[in-house]
Coordinates of C-alpha atoms and ligand atoms in Angstrom, one line a residue:
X1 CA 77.5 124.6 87.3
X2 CA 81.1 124.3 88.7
X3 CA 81.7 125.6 91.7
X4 CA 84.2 128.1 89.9
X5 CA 81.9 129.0 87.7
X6 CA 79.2 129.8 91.2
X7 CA 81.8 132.1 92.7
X8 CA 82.9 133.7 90.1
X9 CA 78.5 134.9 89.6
X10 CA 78.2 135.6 93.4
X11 CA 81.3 138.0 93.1
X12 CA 80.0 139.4 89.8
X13 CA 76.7 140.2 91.9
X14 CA 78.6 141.4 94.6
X15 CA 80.6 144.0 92.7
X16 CA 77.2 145.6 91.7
X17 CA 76.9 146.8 95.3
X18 CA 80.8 146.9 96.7
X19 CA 83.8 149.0 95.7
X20 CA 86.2 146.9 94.0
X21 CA 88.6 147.6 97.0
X22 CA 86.2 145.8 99.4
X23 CA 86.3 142.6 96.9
X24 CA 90.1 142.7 96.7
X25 CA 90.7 142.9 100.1
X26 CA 88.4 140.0 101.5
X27 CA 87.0 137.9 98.2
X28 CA 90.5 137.9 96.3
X29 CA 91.5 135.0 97.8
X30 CA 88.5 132.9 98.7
X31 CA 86.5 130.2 97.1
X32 CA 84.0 127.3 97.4
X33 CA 85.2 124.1 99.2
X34 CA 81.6 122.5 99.2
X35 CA 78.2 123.2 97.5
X36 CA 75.1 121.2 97.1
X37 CA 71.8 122.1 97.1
X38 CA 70.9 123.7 100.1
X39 CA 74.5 124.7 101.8
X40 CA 77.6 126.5 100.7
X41 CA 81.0 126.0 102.6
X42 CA 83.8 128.8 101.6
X43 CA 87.3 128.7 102.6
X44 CA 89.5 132.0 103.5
X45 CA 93.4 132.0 104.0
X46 CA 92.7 133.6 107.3
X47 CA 91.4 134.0 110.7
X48 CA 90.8 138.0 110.1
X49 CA 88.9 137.2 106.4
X50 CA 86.9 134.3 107.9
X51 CA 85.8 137.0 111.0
X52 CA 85.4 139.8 108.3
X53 CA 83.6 137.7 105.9
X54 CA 81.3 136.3 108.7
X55 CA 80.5 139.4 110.2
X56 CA 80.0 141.8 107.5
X57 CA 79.6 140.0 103.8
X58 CA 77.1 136.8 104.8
X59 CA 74.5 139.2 103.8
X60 CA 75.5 140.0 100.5
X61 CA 76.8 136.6 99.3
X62 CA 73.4 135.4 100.9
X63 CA 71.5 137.8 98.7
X64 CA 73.8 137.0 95.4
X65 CA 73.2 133.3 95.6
X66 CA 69.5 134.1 95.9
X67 CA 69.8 135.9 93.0
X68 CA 71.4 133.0 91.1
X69 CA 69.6 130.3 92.3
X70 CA 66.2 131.8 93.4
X71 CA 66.6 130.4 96.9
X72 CA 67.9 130.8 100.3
X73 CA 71.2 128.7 101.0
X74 CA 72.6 128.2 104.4
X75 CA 76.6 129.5 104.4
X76 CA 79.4 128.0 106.4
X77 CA 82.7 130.0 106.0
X78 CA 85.9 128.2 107.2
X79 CA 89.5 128.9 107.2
X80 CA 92.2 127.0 105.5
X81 CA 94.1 125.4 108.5
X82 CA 90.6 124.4 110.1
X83 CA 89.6 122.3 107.0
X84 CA 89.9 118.5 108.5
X85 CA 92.8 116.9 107.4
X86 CA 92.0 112.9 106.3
X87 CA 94.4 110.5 108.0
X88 CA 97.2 110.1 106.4
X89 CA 97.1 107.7 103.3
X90 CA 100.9 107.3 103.6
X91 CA 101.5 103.5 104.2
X92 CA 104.7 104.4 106.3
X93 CA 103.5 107.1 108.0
X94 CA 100.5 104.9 109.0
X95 CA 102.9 102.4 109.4
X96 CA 104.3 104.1 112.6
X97 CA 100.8 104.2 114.3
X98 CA 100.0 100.4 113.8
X99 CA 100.0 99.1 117.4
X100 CA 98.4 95.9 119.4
X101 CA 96.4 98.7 121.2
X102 CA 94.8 100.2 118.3
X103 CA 94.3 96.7 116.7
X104 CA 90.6 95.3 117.5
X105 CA 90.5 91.8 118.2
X106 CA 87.2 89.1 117.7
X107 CA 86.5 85.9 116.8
X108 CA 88.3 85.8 113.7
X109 CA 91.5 87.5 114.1
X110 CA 92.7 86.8 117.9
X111 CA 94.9 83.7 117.1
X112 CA 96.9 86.0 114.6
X113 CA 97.0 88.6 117.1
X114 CA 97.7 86.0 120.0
X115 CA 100.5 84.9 118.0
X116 CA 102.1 88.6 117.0
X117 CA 101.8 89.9 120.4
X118 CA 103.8 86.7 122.1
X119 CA 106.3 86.9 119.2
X120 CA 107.1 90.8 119.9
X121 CA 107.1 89.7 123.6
X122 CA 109.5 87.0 123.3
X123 CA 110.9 86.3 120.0
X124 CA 112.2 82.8 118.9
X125 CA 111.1 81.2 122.2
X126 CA 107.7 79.7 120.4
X127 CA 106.5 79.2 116.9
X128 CA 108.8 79.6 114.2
X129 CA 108.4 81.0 111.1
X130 CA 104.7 82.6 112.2
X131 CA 103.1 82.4 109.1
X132 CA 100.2 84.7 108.4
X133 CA 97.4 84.8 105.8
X134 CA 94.2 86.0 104.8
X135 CA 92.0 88.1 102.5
X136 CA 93.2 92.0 101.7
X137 CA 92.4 94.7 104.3
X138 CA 92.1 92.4 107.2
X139 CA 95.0 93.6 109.6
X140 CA 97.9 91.7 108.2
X141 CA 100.2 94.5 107.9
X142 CA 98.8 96.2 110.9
X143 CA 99.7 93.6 112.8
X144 CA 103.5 93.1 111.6
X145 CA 104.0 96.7 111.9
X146 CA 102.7 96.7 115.8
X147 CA 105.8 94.0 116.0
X148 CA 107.8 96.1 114.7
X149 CA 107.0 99.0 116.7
X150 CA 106.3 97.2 120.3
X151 CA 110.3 96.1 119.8
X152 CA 111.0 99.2 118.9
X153 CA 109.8 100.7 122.1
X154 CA 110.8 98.3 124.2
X155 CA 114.4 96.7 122.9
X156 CA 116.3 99.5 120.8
X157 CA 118.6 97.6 119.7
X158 CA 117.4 94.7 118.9
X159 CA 117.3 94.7 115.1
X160 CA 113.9 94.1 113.5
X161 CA 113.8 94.1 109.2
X162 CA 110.9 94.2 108.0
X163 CA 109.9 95.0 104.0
X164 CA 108.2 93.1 101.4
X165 CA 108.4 90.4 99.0
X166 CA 108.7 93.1 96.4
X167 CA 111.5 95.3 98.5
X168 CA 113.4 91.9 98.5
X169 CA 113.1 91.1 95.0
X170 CA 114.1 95.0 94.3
X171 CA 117.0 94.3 96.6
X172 CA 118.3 91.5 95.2
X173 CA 118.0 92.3 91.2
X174 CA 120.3 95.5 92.4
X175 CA 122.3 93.4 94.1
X176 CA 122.8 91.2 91.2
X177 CA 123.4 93.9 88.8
X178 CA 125.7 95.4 90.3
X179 CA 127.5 92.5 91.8
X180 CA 127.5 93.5 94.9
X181 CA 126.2 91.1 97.4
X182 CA 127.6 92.2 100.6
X183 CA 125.3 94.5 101.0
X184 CA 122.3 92.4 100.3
X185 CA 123.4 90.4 103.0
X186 CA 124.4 92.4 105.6
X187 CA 120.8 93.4 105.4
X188 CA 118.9 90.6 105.3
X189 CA 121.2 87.8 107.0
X190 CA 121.9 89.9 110.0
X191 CA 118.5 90.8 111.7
X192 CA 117.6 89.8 114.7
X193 CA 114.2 89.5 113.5
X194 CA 113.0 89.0 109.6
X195 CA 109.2 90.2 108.9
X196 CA 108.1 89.3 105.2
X197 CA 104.8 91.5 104.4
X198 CA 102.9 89.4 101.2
X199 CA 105.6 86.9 100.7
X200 CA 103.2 85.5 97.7
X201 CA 104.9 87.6 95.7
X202 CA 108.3 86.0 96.1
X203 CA 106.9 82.1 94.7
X204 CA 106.9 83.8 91.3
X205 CA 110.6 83.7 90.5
X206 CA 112.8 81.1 91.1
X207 CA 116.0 82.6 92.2
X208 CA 114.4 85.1 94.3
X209 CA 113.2 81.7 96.2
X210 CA 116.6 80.6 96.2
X211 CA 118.0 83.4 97.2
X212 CA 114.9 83.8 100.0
X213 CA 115.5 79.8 101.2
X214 CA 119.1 80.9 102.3
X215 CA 118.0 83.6 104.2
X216 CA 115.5 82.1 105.5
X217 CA 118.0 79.0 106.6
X218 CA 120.6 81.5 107.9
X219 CA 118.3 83.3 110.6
X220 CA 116.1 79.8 111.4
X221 CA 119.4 78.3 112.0
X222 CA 120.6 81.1 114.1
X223 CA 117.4 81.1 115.8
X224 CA 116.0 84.7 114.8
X225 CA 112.4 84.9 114.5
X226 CA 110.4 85.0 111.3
X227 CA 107.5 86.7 110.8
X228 CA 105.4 86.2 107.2
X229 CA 102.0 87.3 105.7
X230 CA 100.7 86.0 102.3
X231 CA 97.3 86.4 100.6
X232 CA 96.5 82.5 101.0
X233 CA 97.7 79.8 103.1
X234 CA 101.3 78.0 101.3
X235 CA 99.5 74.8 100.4
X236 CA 97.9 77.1 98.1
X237 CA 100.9 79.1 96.8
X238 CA 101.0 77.4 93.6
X239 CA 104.2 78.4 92.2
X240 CA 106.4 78.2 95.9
X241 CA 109.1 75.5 95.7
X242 CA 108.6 72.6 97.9
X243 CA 111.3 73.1 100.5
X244 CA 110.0 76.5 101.2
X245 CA 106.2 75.8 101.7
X246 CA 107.4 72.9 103.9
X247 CA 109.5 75.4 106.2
X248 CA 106.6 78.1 106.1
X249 CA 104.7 75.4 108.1
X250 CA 107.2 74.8 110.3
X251 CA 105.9 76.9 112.8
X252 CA 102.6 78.4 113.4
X253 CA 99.9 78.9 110.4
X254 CA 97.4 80.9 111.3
X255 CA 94.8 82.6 109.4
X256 CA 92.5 85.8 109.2
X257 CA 89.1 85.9 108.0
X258 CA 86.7 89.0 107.7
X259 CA 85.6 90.2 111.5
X260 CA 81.9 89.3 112.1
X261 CA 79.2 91.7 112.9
X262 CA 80.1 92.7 116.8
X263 CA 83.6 93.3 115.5
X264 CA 82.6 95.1 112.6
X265 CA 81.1 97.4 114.9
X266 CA 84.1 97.8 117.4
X267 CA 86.0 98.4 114.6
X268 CA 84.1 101.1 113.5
X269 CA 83.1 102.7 117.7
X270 CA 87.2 102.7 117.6
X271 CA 88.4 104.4 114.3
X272 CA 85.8 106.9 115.0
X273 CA 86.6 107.4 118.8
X274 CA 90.3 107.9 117.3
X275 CA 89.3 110.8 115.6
X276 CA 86.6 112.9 117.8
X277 CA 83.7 111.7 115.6
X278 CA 80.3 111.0 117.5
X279 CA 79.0 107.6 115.5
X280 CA 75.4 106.6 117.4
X281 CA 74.8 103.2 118.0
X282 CA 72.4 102.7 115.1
X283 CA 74.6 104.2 112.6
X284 CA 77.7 101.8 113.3
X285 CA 75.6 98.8 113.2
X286 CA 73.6 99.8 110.2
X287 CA 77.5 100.2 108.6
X288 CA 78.9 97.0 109.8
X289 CA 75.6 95.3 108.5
X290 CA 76.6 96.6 104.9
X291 CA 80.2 96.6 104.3
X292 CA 81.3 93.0 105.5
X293 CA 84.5 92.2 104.0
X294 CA 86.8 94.5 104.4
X295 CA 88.6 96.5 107.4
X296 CA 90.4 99.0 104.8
X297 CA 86.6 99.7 103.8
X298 CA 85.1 100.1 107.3
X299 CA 87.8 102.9 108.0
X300 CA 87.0 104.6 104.8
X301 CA 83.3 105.1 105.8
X302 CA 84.1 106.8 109.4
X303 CA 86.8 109.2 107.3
X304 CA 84.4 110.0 104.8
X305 CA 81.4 110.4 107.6
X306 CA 84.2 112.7 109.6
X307 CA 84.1 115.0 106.0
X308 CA 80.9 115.0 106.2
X309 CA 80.1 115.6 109.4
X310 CA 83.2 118.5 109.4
X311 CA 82.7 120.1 106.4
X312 CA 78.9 120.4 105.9
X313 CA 77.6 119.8 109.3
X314 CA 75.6 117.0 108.4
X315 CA 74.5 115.1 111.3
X316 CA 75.6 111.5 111.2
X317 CA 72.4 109.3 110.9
X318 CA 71.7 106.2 109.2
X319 CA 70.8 108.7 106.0
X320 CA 74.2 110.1 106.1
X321 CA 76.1 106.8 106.9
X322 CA 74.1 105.1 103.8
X323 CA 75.5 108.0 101.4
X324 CA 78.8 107.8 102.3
X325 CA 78.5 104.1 101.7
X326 CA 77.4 105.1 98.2
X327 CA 79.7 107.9 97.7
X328 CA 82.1 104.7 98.9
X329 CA 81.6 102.4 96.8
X330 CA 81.4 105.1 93.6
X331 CA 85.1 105.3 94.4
X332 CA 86.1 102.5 95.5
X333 CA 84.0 100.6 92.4
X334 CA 83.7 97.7 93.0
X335 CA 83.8 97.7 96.8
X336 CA 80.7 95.4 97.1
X337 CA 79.1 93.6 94.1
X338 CA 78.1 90.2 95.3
X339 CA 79.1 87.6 93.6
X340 CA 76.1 87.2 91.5
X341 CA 76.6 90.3 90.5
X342 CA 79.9 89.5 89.1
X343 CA 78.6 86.1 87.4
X344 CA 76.0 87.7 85.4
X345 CA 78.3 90.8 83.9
X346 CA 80.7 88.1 83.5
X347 CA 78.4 85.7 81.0
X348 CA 76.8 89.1 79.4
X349 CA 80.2 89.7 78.3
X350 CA 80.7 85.9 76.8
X351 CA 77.2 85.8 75.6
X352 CA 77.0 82.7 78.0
X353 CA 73.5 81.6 80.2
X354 CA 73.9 82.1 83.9
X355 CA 72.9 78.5 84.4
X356 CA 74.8 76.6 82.0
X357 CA 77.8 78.2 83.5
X358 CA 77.0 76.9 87.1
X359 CA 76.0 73.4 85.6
X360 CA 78.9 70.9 84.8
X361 CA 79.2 71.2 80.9
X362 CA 82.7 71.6 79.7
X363 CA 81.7 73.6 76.4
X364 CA 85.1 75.7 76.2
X365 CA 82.7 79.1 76.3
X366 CA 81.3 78.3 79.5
X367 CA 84.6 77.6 80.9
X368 CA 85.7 80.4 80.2
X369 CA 83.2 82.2 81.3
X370 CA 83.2 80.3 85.1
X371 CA 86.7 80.4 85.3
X372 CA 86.7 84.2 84.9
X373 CA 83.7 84.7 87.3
X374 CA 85.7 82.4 90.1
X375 CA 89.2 84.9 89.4
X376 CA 86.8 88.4 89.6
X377 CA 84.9 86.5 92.6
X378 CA 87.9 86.3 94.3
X379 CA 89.9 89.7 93.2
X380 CA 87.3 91.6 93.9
X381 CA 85.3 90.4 96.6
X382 CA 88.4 88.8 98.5
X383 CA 86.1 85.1 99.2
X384 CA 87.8 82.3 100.0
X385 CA 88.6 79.6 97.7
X386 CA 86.3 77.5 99.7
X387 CA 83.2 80.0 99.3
X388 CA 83.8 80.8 96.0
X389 CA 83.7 76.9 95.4
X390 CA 80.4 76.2 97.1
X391 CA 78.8 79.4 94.9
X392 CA 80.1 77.6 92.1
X393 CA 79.1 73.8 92.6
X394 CA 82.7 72.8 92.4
X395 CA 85.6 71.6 94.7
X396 CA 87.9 73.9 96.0
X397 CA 90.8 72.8 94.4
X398 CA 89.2 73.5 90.5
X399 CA 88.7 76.8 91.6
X400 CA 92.2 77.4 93.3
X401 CA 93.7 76.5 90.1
X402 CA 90.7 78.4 88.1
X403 CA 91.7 81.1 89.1
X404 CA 95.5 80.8 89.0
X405 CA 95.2 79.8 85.6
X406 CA 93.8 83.1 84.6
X407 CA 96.2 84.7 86.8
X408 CA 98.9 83.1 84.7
X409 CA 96.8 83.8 81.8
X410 CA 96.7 87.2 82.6
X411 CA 99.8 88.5 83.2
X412 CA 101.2 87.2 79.2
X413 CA 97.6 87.8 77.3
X414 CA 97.0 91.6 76.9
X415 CA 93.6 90.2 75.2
X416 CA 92.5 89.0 78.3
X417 CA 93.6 92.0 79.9
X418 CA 91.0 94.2 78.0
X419 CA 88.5 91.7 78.6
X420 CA 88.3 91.8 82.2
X421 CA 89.0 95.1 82.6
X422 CA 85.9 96.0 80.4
X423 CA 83.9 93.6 82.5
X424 CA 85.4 94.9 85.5
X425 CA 84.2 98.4 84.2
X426 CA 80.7 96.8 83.6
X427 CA 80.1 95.1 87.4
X428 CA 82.0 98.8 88.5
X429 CA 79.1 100.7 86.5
X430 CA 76.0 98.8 88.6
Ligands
LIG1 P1 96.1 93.8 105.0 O1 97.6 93.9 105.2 O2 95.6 92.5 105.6 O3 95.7 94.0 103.6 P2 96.0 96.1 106.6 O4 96.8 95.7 107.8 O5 96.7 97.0 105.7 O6 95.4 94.9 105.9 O7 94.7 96.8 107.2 C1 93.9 97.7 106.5 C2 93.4 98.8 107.4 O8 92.5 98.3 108.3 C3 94.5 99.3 108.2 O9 94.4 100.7 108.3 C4 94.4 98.7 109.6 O10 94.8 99.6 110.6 C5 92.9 98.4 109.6 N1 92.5 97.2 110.4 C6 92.5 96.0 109.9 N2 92.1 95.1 110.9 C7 91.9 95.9 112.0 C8 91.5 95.6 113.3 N3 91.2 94.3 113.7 N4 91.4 96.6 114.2 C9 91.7 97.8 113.8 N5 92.1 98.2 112.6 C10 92.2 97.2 111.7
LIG2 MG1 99.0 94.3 103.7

């Protein structure tokens, strides 16, 4: 039964013993936020209906929800404003609250973060361009946005621009249309510092790397500091022109790979900290010993936890920690499927054996059917080229351009499209 459907009964049981004043006046405006088997949270507009409701009317909606369900629930009645509000999904609102502080260093991630922090300290005196890269939900953008924001704070006036690949490319097809390219450069050519979030997206047309080579000449040559972030390292940005990739490694390359275990786990003690929520020990570790890839995904754990734990009481245990890693994953599909997951929905879609695709044949099938495992590997599990060449008994650079080749694929062959969203669907469905 939908939850509707439940409120409208219990008020159809409570009119049986209330003047249709009474349900006006406090039930008019009420409803279920949460139900499951055993508890029942409702939300009122108000302080005065929440105190009303709690004091005089538990009873009865007690007693009508017996009557529906033959058993005893426990009831929670909340009001409106009090309903936890999830942090904000806004990217630019959140962008505002990205700072070194809040930024949890370890093994994997402290050269990047060594290298942002002395750059927002004292730009253009060190490496330049900083260049970095690694897997999605990692910390790139945090950590270009504490840049940002540390100048901000501390210099004023010193003129940051920051914006991505995409912003640029939008900027510049405007500028082109409308012939207008004063504009374009009076944004882009006169910063005093230029921070690129995913340039990978900029190697895939050729005059929005002309257009960014220029720019990128202008500030160098001025001796403004440049700041980029790209989902792989430039030797491996296929498509990027030469003289760009060789001035991206100019300066400093550094990359970011998924945090290990302790810093899983700081990760975690912090996002929780950050929003009141009490996370025992056990339950953090038992987290970070589950989702290992992802930061993005680690944060969406302690905000589902923080629902749970608001909204229904639940205590957080290792019980409560492992649903929301369920509920988790049911919406973020996909958020872990091992690899081997992947390869065998992957050759039950192409009809293909499991070991002839990892053995060296070069029937077109089973081509197919590895180089579409080594792109889903990747997309959907974020593993390096490297790893995802060891799974597969081949070298890393067959699988870099594996993958790019379905990429390219891809983006012209709606065929292929269907195909790997259906298998996507299939993996998603485990
Ligand atoms: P990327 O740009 O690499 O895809 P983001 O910077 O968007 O990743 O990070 C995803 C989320 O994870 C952000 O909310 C960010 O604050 C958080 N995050 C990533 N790494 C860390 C870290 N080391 N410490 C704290 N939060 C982190
Ligand atoms: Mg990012």
């Amino acid at each position: 039964m939908q939850s509707e459907e439940v409120w409208k009964q219990v008020i159809e049981n409570l009119r049986a013993n209330l003047p249709e004043t009474v349900i006006r006046a406090w039930f008019d405006d009420t409803r279920i936020h949460y139900i499951d088997d055993q508890k029942i949270v409702i939300v009122t507009p108000s302080e005065l209906k929440r105190d009303a409701l709690l004091k005089r009317y538990q009873g009865p909606i007690s007693r009508a929800l017996y009557l529906i369900f033959e058993k005893n629930y426990q009831i929670d009645i909340i009001m409106k404003d009090d309903m936890p509000q999830a942090p904000s999904n806004d990217p630019i609102e959140q962008a505002d609250n990205y700072s070194f502080e809040r930024f949890v260093v370890g093994p994997t991630n402290e050269l990047a973060y060594a290298a942002a922090s002395s750059i927002s300290e004292n730009p253009a005196k060190g490496y330049n361009p900083l260049f970095i890269y690694g897997g999605s939900g990692l910390g790139k953008t945090h950590l270009l946005y504490a840049v940002r924001n540390r100048l901000r704070e501390r210099r004023p006036d010193f003129n940051v621009c920051i914006f991505s690949s995409e912003q640029f490319t939008r900027d510049l097809v405007t500028a082109i249309e409308t012939g207008n390219r004063a504009v374009f450069h009076e944004k882009y050519r006169t910063a005093d510092m230029l921070i690129v979030d995913d340039i990978q997206f900029i190697a895939t047309k050729e005059f929005v790397q002309e257009e960014f080579f220029h720019t990128f000449n202008t500030l160098h040559e001025a001796g403004k500091q440049i700041v980029m972030t790209s989902d792989r390292a430039p030797k491996e940005m296929k498509k990027l022109e030469d003289r760009l990739r060789s001035r991206f490694e100019w300066g400093l390359v550094v990359d970011i790979q998924p945090p290990d275990i302790e810093t899983r786990i700081a990760i975690l003690r912090s996002k929780a900290m950050g929003i009141g929520l009490p996370l025992p020990e056990q339950v953090s570790t038992h987290i970070a010993q589950n989702i290992t890839q992802n930061v993005r995904q680690l944060e969406g754990i302690i905000k589902k936890l923080m629902a749970y734990h608001d909204l229904m009481g639940f205590s957080i245990s290792i019980d409560t920690a492992t649903r929301a890693i369920g509920d988790l994953m049911k919406e973020l599909p996909g958020l872990n499927p091992t690899p081997d997951l992947i390869i065998e929905r992957v050759c039950d879609f192409y009809d293909v054996n499991v070991n002839d695709v990892m053995s060296s044949s070069r029937r077109a099938k089973l081509v197919q059917a590895r180089q579409i495992s080594m792109f889903l590997i990747r997309e959907i599990t974020g593993k390096s080229f490297q790893e995802i060449a060891e799974m597969l008994n081949r070298d890393h650079s067959t699988v870099m351009h594996s993958i790019e080749k379905v990429a390219d694929q891809r983006a012209e062959d709606t065929n292929l499209q269907n195909d790997l969203k259906l298998i996507t669907e299939n993996i998603r469905s485990d």
